[in-house]
Coordinates of C-alpha atoms and ligand atoms in Angstrom, one line a residue:
M94 CA -30.6 -29.5 -12.2
A95 CA -30.3 -33.2 -12.1
E96 CA -28.3 -35.2 -14.8
Q97 CA -30.3 -38.1 -16.3
N98 CA -30.8 -40.6 -18.8
Y99 CA -33.4 -39.6 -21.5
L100 CA -36.5 -40.8 -20.0
L101 CA -38.2 -42.0 -23.1
D102 CA -35.7 -44.4 -24.3
N103 CA -35.9 -45.2 -28.0
A104 CA -35.2 -48.7 -27.3
E105 CA -38.3 -49.3 -25.4
Q106 CA -41.2 -50.9 -27.6
Q107 CA -43.4 -47.7 -27.2
A108 CA -40.9 -45.6 -29.2
P109 CA -42.5 -46.5 -32.9
S110 CA -45.8 -45.7 -31.4
R111 CA -44.4 -42.2 -30.0
F112 CA -43.0 -41.2 -33.3
A113 CA -46.1 -42.1 -35.5
S114 CA -48.0 -39.9 -32.8
L115 CA -45.4 -37.2 -32.7
E116 CA -45.3 -37.2 -37.0
A117 CA -49.0 -37.0 -37.2
L118 CA -49.5 -34.4 -34.8
F119 CA -46.7 -31.8 -35.5
D120 CA -45.2 -32.7 -39.0
P121 CA -47.6 -30.4 -40.7
G122 CA -46.9 -27.3 -38.6
T123 CA -43.1 -28.3 -38.7
I124 CA -43.1 -28.4 -42.4
R125 CA -44.7 -24.8 -42.6
N126 CA -42.1 -23.4 -40.3
L127 CA -39.4 -25.1 -42.6
V128 CA -40.8 -24.1 -45.8
A129 CA -40.6 -20.6 -44.3
T130 CA -36.9 -20.7 -44.3
G131 CA -36.9 -21.3 -48.2
I132 CA -35.5 -25.0 -48.1
G133 CA -34.8 -26.1 -51.5
P134 CA -32.6 -28.1 -53.9
G135 CA -28.9 -28.1 -52.8
W136 CA -29.6 -27.4 -49.2
R137 CA -27.4 -28.6 -46.4
C138 CA -29.9 -29.6 -43.5
W139 CA -29.1 -31.3 -39.9
E140 CA -32.0 -32.9 -38.1
A141 CA -30.8 -33.1 -34.6
G142 CA -32.5 -35.8 -32.3
A143 CA -34.3 -37.1 -35.4
G144 CA -36.3 -39.8 -33.6
G145 CA -38.5 -41.7 -36.3
G146 CA -36.8 -39.6 -39.1
S147 CA -40.0 -38.0 -40.7
V148 CA -38.8 -34.5 -40.9
A149 CA -35.2 -35.7 -42.1
R150 CA -37.1 -37.7 -45.0
W151 CA -39.2 -34.7 -45.7
M152 CA -35.9 -32.5 -45.9
A153 CA -34.3 -35.1 -48.3
G154 CA -36.8 -34.6 -50.6
Q155 CA -36.8 -31.0 -50.6
A156 CA -32.9 -30.6 -50.8
G157 CA -32.7 -33.5 -53.4
P158 CA -29.7 -34.9 -55.1
S159 CA -27.7 -31.7 -54.9
G160 CA -28.4 -31.5 -51.2
Y161 CA -27.1 -33.3 -48.1
V162 CA -29.4 -34.2 -44.9
L163 CA -27.9 -35.4 -41.8
A164 CA -30.0 -37.0 -39.2
T165 CA -28.5 -37.4 -36.1
D166 CA -29.7 -38.9 -32.6
I167 CA -28.4 -40.2 -29.2
D168 CA -30.1 -43.4 -30.1
P169 CA -30.6 -43.8 -33.9
R170 CA -31.9 -47.2 -33.8
R171 CA -35.4 -46.0 -35.3
L172 CA -33.6 -44.1 -38.1
A173 CA -31.5 -47.2 -39.1
E174 CA -34.9 -49.2 -39.2
A175 CA -36.9 -46.6 -41.3
G176 CA -34.5 -46.9 -44.2
L177 CA -34.1 -43.1 -45.2
P178 CA -33.0 -42.5 -48.9
G179 CA -30.6 -39.5 -49.1
V180 CA -30.3 -39.2 -45.5
E181 CA -27.0 -39.8 -43.7
V182 CA -27.8 -41.0 -40.2
R183 CA -25.1 -40.9 -37.5
Q184 CA -25.3 -41.4 -33.4
H185 CA -24.7 -38.0 -31.7
D186 CA -25.3 -36.5 -28.4
T187 CA -26.2 -33.2 -29.4
G188 CA -24.1 -30.5 -27.5
R189 CA -21.6 -33.2 -26.4
D190 CA -20.3 -34.5 -29.2
P191 CA -18.2 -32.6 -31.7
A192 CA -20.1 -30.7 -34.0
P193 CA -20.6 -32.2 -37.7
D194 CA -18.2 -30.9 -40.4
G195 CA -19.1 -28.2 -42.7
E196 CA -21.8 -25.3 -42.4
F197 CA -25.5 -25.9 -42.5
D198 CA -28.3 -23.8 -44.5
L199 CA -31.1 -25.4 -42.1
V200 CA -30.7 -26.9 -38.5
H201 CA -33.7 -28.6 -36.8
A202 CA -34.5 -30.1 -33.6
R203 CA -38.1 -31.0 -32.1
L204 CA -38.7 -32.0 -28.8
V205 CA -34.6 -32.6 -28.3
L206 CA -33.2 -29.6 -26.5
V207 CA -36.2 -29.6 -23.6
H208 CA -35.2 -33.2 -22.3
I209 CA -31.3 -32.8 -22.3
P210 CA -29.5 -31.1 -19.3
H211 CA -26.8 -29.5 -21.7
R212 CA -29.5 -27.8 -23.5
A213 CA -27.6 -24.7 -23.5
E214 CA -24.5 -26.2 -24.9
A215 CA -26.8 -27.9 -27.4
L216 CA -28.1 -24.7 -28.7
R217 CA -25.1 -23.4 -29.0
Q218 CA -23.9 -26.0 -31.1
L219 CA -27.0 -25.9 -33.2
V220 CA -26.4 -22.2 -33.9
G221 CA -22.5 -22.6 -34.4
A222 CA -23.3 -25.2 -37.3
L223 CA -25.1 -22.5 -39.5
R224 CA -23.4 -20.7 -42.4
P225 CA -24.1 -17.0 -42.6
G226 CA -27.8 -16.4 -43.5
G227 CA -28.5 -20.1 -42.3
W228 CA -31.7 -20.9 -40.5
L229 CA -32.7 -22.6 -37.1
V230 CA -35.8 -24.2 -36.7
L231 CA -36.3 -25.1 -32.8
E232 CA -39.5 -26.5 -31.5
D233 CA -40.2 -27.5 -27.8
F234 CA -43.0 -28.3 -25.5
D235 CA -43.6 -25.6 -22.8
V236 CA -44.9 -28.6 -20.5
R237 CA -46.1 -26.4 -17.9
A238 CA -48.6 -25.1 -20.6
I239 CA -50.8 -28.1 -20.4
G240 CA -53.3 -27.7 -17.7
T241 CA -54.9 -24.8 -19.3
F242 CA -57.3 -26.3 -21.8
A243 CA -58.6 -29.6 -20.0
E244 CA -62.2 -29.3 -19.3
Q245 CA -62.9 -30.5 -15.3
R246 CA -66.6 -31.7 -15.5
G247 CA -66.2 -34.4 -12.9
D248 CA -64.3 -37.4 -11.3
E249 CA -62.9 -38.9 -14.3
D250 CA -61.5 -35.5 -15.8
A251 CA -60.3 -34.9 -12.3
L252 CA -57.9 -38.2 -12.6
L253 CA -57.0 -37.7 -16.1
G254 CA -55.8 -34.1 -14.9
K255 CA -53.9 -35.7 -11.9
V256 CA -52.1 -38.2 -14.0
V257 CA -51.0 -35.9 -16.6
S258 CA -49.9 -33.4 -14.2
A259 CA -47.9 -36.5 -12.6
F260 CA -46.2 -36.9 -15.6
T261 CA -45.1 -33.4 -16.1
D262 CA -43.5 -33.2 -12.6
L263 CA -41.7 -36.6 -13.2
L264 CA -40.4 -34.9 -16.2
V265 CA -39.3 -31.7 -14.4
A266 CA -37.7 -33.7 -11.8
G267 CA -35.6 -35.6 -14.2
G268 CA -34.1 -32.2 -15.7
V269 CA -36.6 -31.3 -18.3
D270 CA -37.0 -27.4 -18.1
G271 CA -40.9 -27.0 -17.8
E272 CA -41.1 -23.6 -19.4
Y273 CA -38.5 -24.2 -22.0
G274 CA -41.1 -23.5 -24.7
R275 CA -42.1 -20.0 -23.9
S276 CA -38.1 -19.1 -23.4
L277 CA -37.3 -19.9 -27.3
P278 CA -37.6 -16.6 -28.8
R279 CA -35.5 -15.0 -26.4
L280 CA -32.7 -17.8 -26.4
L281 CA -32.7 -17.4 -30.2
E282 CA -32.4 -13.7 -30.2
E283 CA -29.7 -14.1 -27.4
S284 CA -27.8 -16.4 -29.7
G285 CA -27.3 -13.7 -32.0
L286 CA -30.4 -14.9 -34.6
I287 CA -32.3 -12.4 -36.4
D288 CA -35.8 -12.4 -37.8
V289 CA -37.0 -14.6 -35.0
H290 CA -40.6 -15.8 -35.4
A291 CA -42.4 -17.8 -33.3
E292 CA -45.7 -19.3 -32.7
G293 CA -47.4 -22.0 -30.2
Y294 CA -49.7 -24.8 -31.2
V295 CA -51.9 -27.1 -28.8
P296 CA -53.1 -30.5 -30.1
I297 CA -56.9 -30.9 -28.8
A298 CA -58.8 -34.2 -29.0
R299 CA -61.9 -35.9 -28.0
G300 CA -61.6 -39.7 -27.4
P301 CA -59.0 -42.1 -29.0
S302 CA -56.5 -40.1 -31.1
A303 CA -53.1 -39.4 -31.8
V304 CA -53.0 -37.2 -28.5
T305 CA -54.2 -40.2 -26.4
D306 CA -51.9 -42.5 -28.4
L307 CA -48.9 -40.1 -27.4
H308 CA -50.1 -40.0 -23.6
L309 CA -50.3 -44.0 -23.7
A310 CA -46.8 -44.6 -25.1
N311 CA -45.4 -41.9 -22.5
F312 CA -47.3 -43.4 -19.8
V313 CA -46.6 -47.0 -20.3
Q314 CA -43.1 -46.3 -20.5
T315 CA -42.8 -44.4 -17.3
R316 CA -45.4 -46.4 -15.2
D317 CA -42.7 -47.7 -13.1
Q318 CA -41.0 -44.6 -12.5
L319 CA -44.2 -42.5 -11.5
I320 CA -45.2 -45.3 -9.0
A321 CA -41.9 -45.1 -7.5
A322 CA -42.0 -41.5 -7.0
N323 CA -45.2 -41.7 -5.4
L324 CA -46.9 -39.4 -8.0
V325 CA -49.8 -41.8 -8.5
T326 CA -50.7 -45.0 -7.7
A327 CA -51.1 -48.4 -9.8
T328 CA -54.8 -48.1 -9.5
E329 CA -54.9 -44.7 -11.1
L330 CA -52.5 -45.4 -13.6
D331 CA -54.9 -48.7 -14.6
R332 CA -58.0 -46.2 -14.6
F333 CA -56.2 -43.8 -16.5
T334 CA -55.3 -46.2 -19.5
E335 CA -58.9 -47.4 -19.4
L336 CA -60.3 -43.9 -19.6
L337 CA -58.0 -42.8 -22.6
H338 CA -59.5 -45.8 -24.4
T339 CA -63.2 -45.2 -23.4
H340 CA -63.9 -41.9 -22.2
R341 CA -64.5 -38.9 -24.5
A342 CA -63.0 -36.3 -22.4
T343 CA -61.4 -33.5 -23.9
L344 CA -57.5 -33.9 -23.8
N345 CA -54.6 -32.0 -24.8
L346 CA -50.9 -31.9 -24.9
P347 CA -48.6 -29.0 -23.8
M348 CA -48.1 -26.2 -26.3
L349 CA -45.4 -27.0 -29.1
V350 CA -43.4 -23.7 -29.3
S351 CA -42.1 -23.3 -32.9
A352 CA -39.2 -20.8 -33.1
R353 CA -37.1 -20.0 -36.0
G354 CA -34.4 -17.2 -36.6
R355 CA -31.3 -16.9 -39.3
V356 CA -27.9 -15.8 -38.6
P357 CA -27.0 -12.3 -40.1
G358 CA -25.3 -12.5 -43.0
R359 CA -25.9 -13.9 -46.8
V360 CA -29.6 -15.2 -47.6
T361 CA -29.1 -16.9 -50.8
T362 CA -27.1 -20.4 -51.3
Ligands
SAM6 C1 -39.3 -36.7 -28.0 S1 -38.2 -37.6 -29.1 C2 -38.7 -36.6 -30.3 C3 -38.2 -37.1 -31.9 C4 -38.4 -36.5 -33.2 N1 -37.5 -35.1 -33.0 C5 -39.8 -36.1 -33.3 O1 -40.1 -34.8 -32.9 O2 -40.4 -36.7 -33.9 C6 -36.8 -37.0 -28.7 C7 -35.5 -37.5 -29.5 O3 -34.3 -37.0 -29.0 C8 -33.4 -38.0 -28.9 N2 -32.3 -37.3 -27.9 C9 -32.6 -37.2 -26.6 N3 -31.2 -36.8 -25.9 C10 -30.4 -36.7 -27.1 C11 -29.1 -36.0 -27.1 N4 -28.5 -35.8 -26.0 N5 -28.4 -35.7 -28.3 C12 -29.2 -36.1 -29.5 N6 -30.5 -36.8 -29.3 C13 -31.2 -36.9 -28.0 C14 -34.2 -39.0 -28.4 O4 -33.4 -40.2 -28.7 C15 -35.5 -38.9 -29.4 O5 -35.0 -39.8 -30.4

């Protein structure tokens, strides 16, 4: 698998829009999964690949002043901009840099491991950072599970489908595991976690929405790479962008698989 720089770099101007869309689309489900772990006052939490910081902010509210929340990212600039009370922000390459000190009650990463070539080491590090009884909540797209829901009712839908699958091909060529989402329950079990639970969520929208905003942020940022790889033409991308603003197609994102499991042992803090 190709080594790569992260394709959707946080330095680019599309990053805040991407994070706002991810928060709007996925935070409710993420929070439901985190609540299921029993998170509460005094918990030590690690949010890896924290992006814009919305989940770390929520964790700090739950853990309170007696708890501790660490938010790490390979590029933490958007975390620093967000100003997150009660959250320690640190630059950290998950799986490559040494693990943070101490043991955690809860470790969470959303849409991080799917992107990184050393995802097996990253998963080992996240699991290794848990105390006995501690929970890992891991959420990732299954990027190949995107073609299933879009209706094909004409040329415009066909173009949307073509461009969306070109983006998937670009991600996979760059080192993304196209079927990572579906492997999460197995990977958690193979990591020695118990009480493994998993579910999938597919956002579907018609017309301008957080779904189209996320597609736009991704396509604007990767436009040059898509064209250079001969996956789509500039004309197709221009038309695609126009259609996202105007065409009332039914458009979806890949399935986000949310999986959780805990280390055997002590359950209470
Ligand atoms: C798609 S964003 C998801 C952000 C956030 N977790 C969310 O769901 O809203 C991926 C994030 O992972 C970060 N990232 C990429 N590679 C990483 C690595 N090797 N270690 C830590 N963070 C990484 C990126 O900088 C980016 O902030």
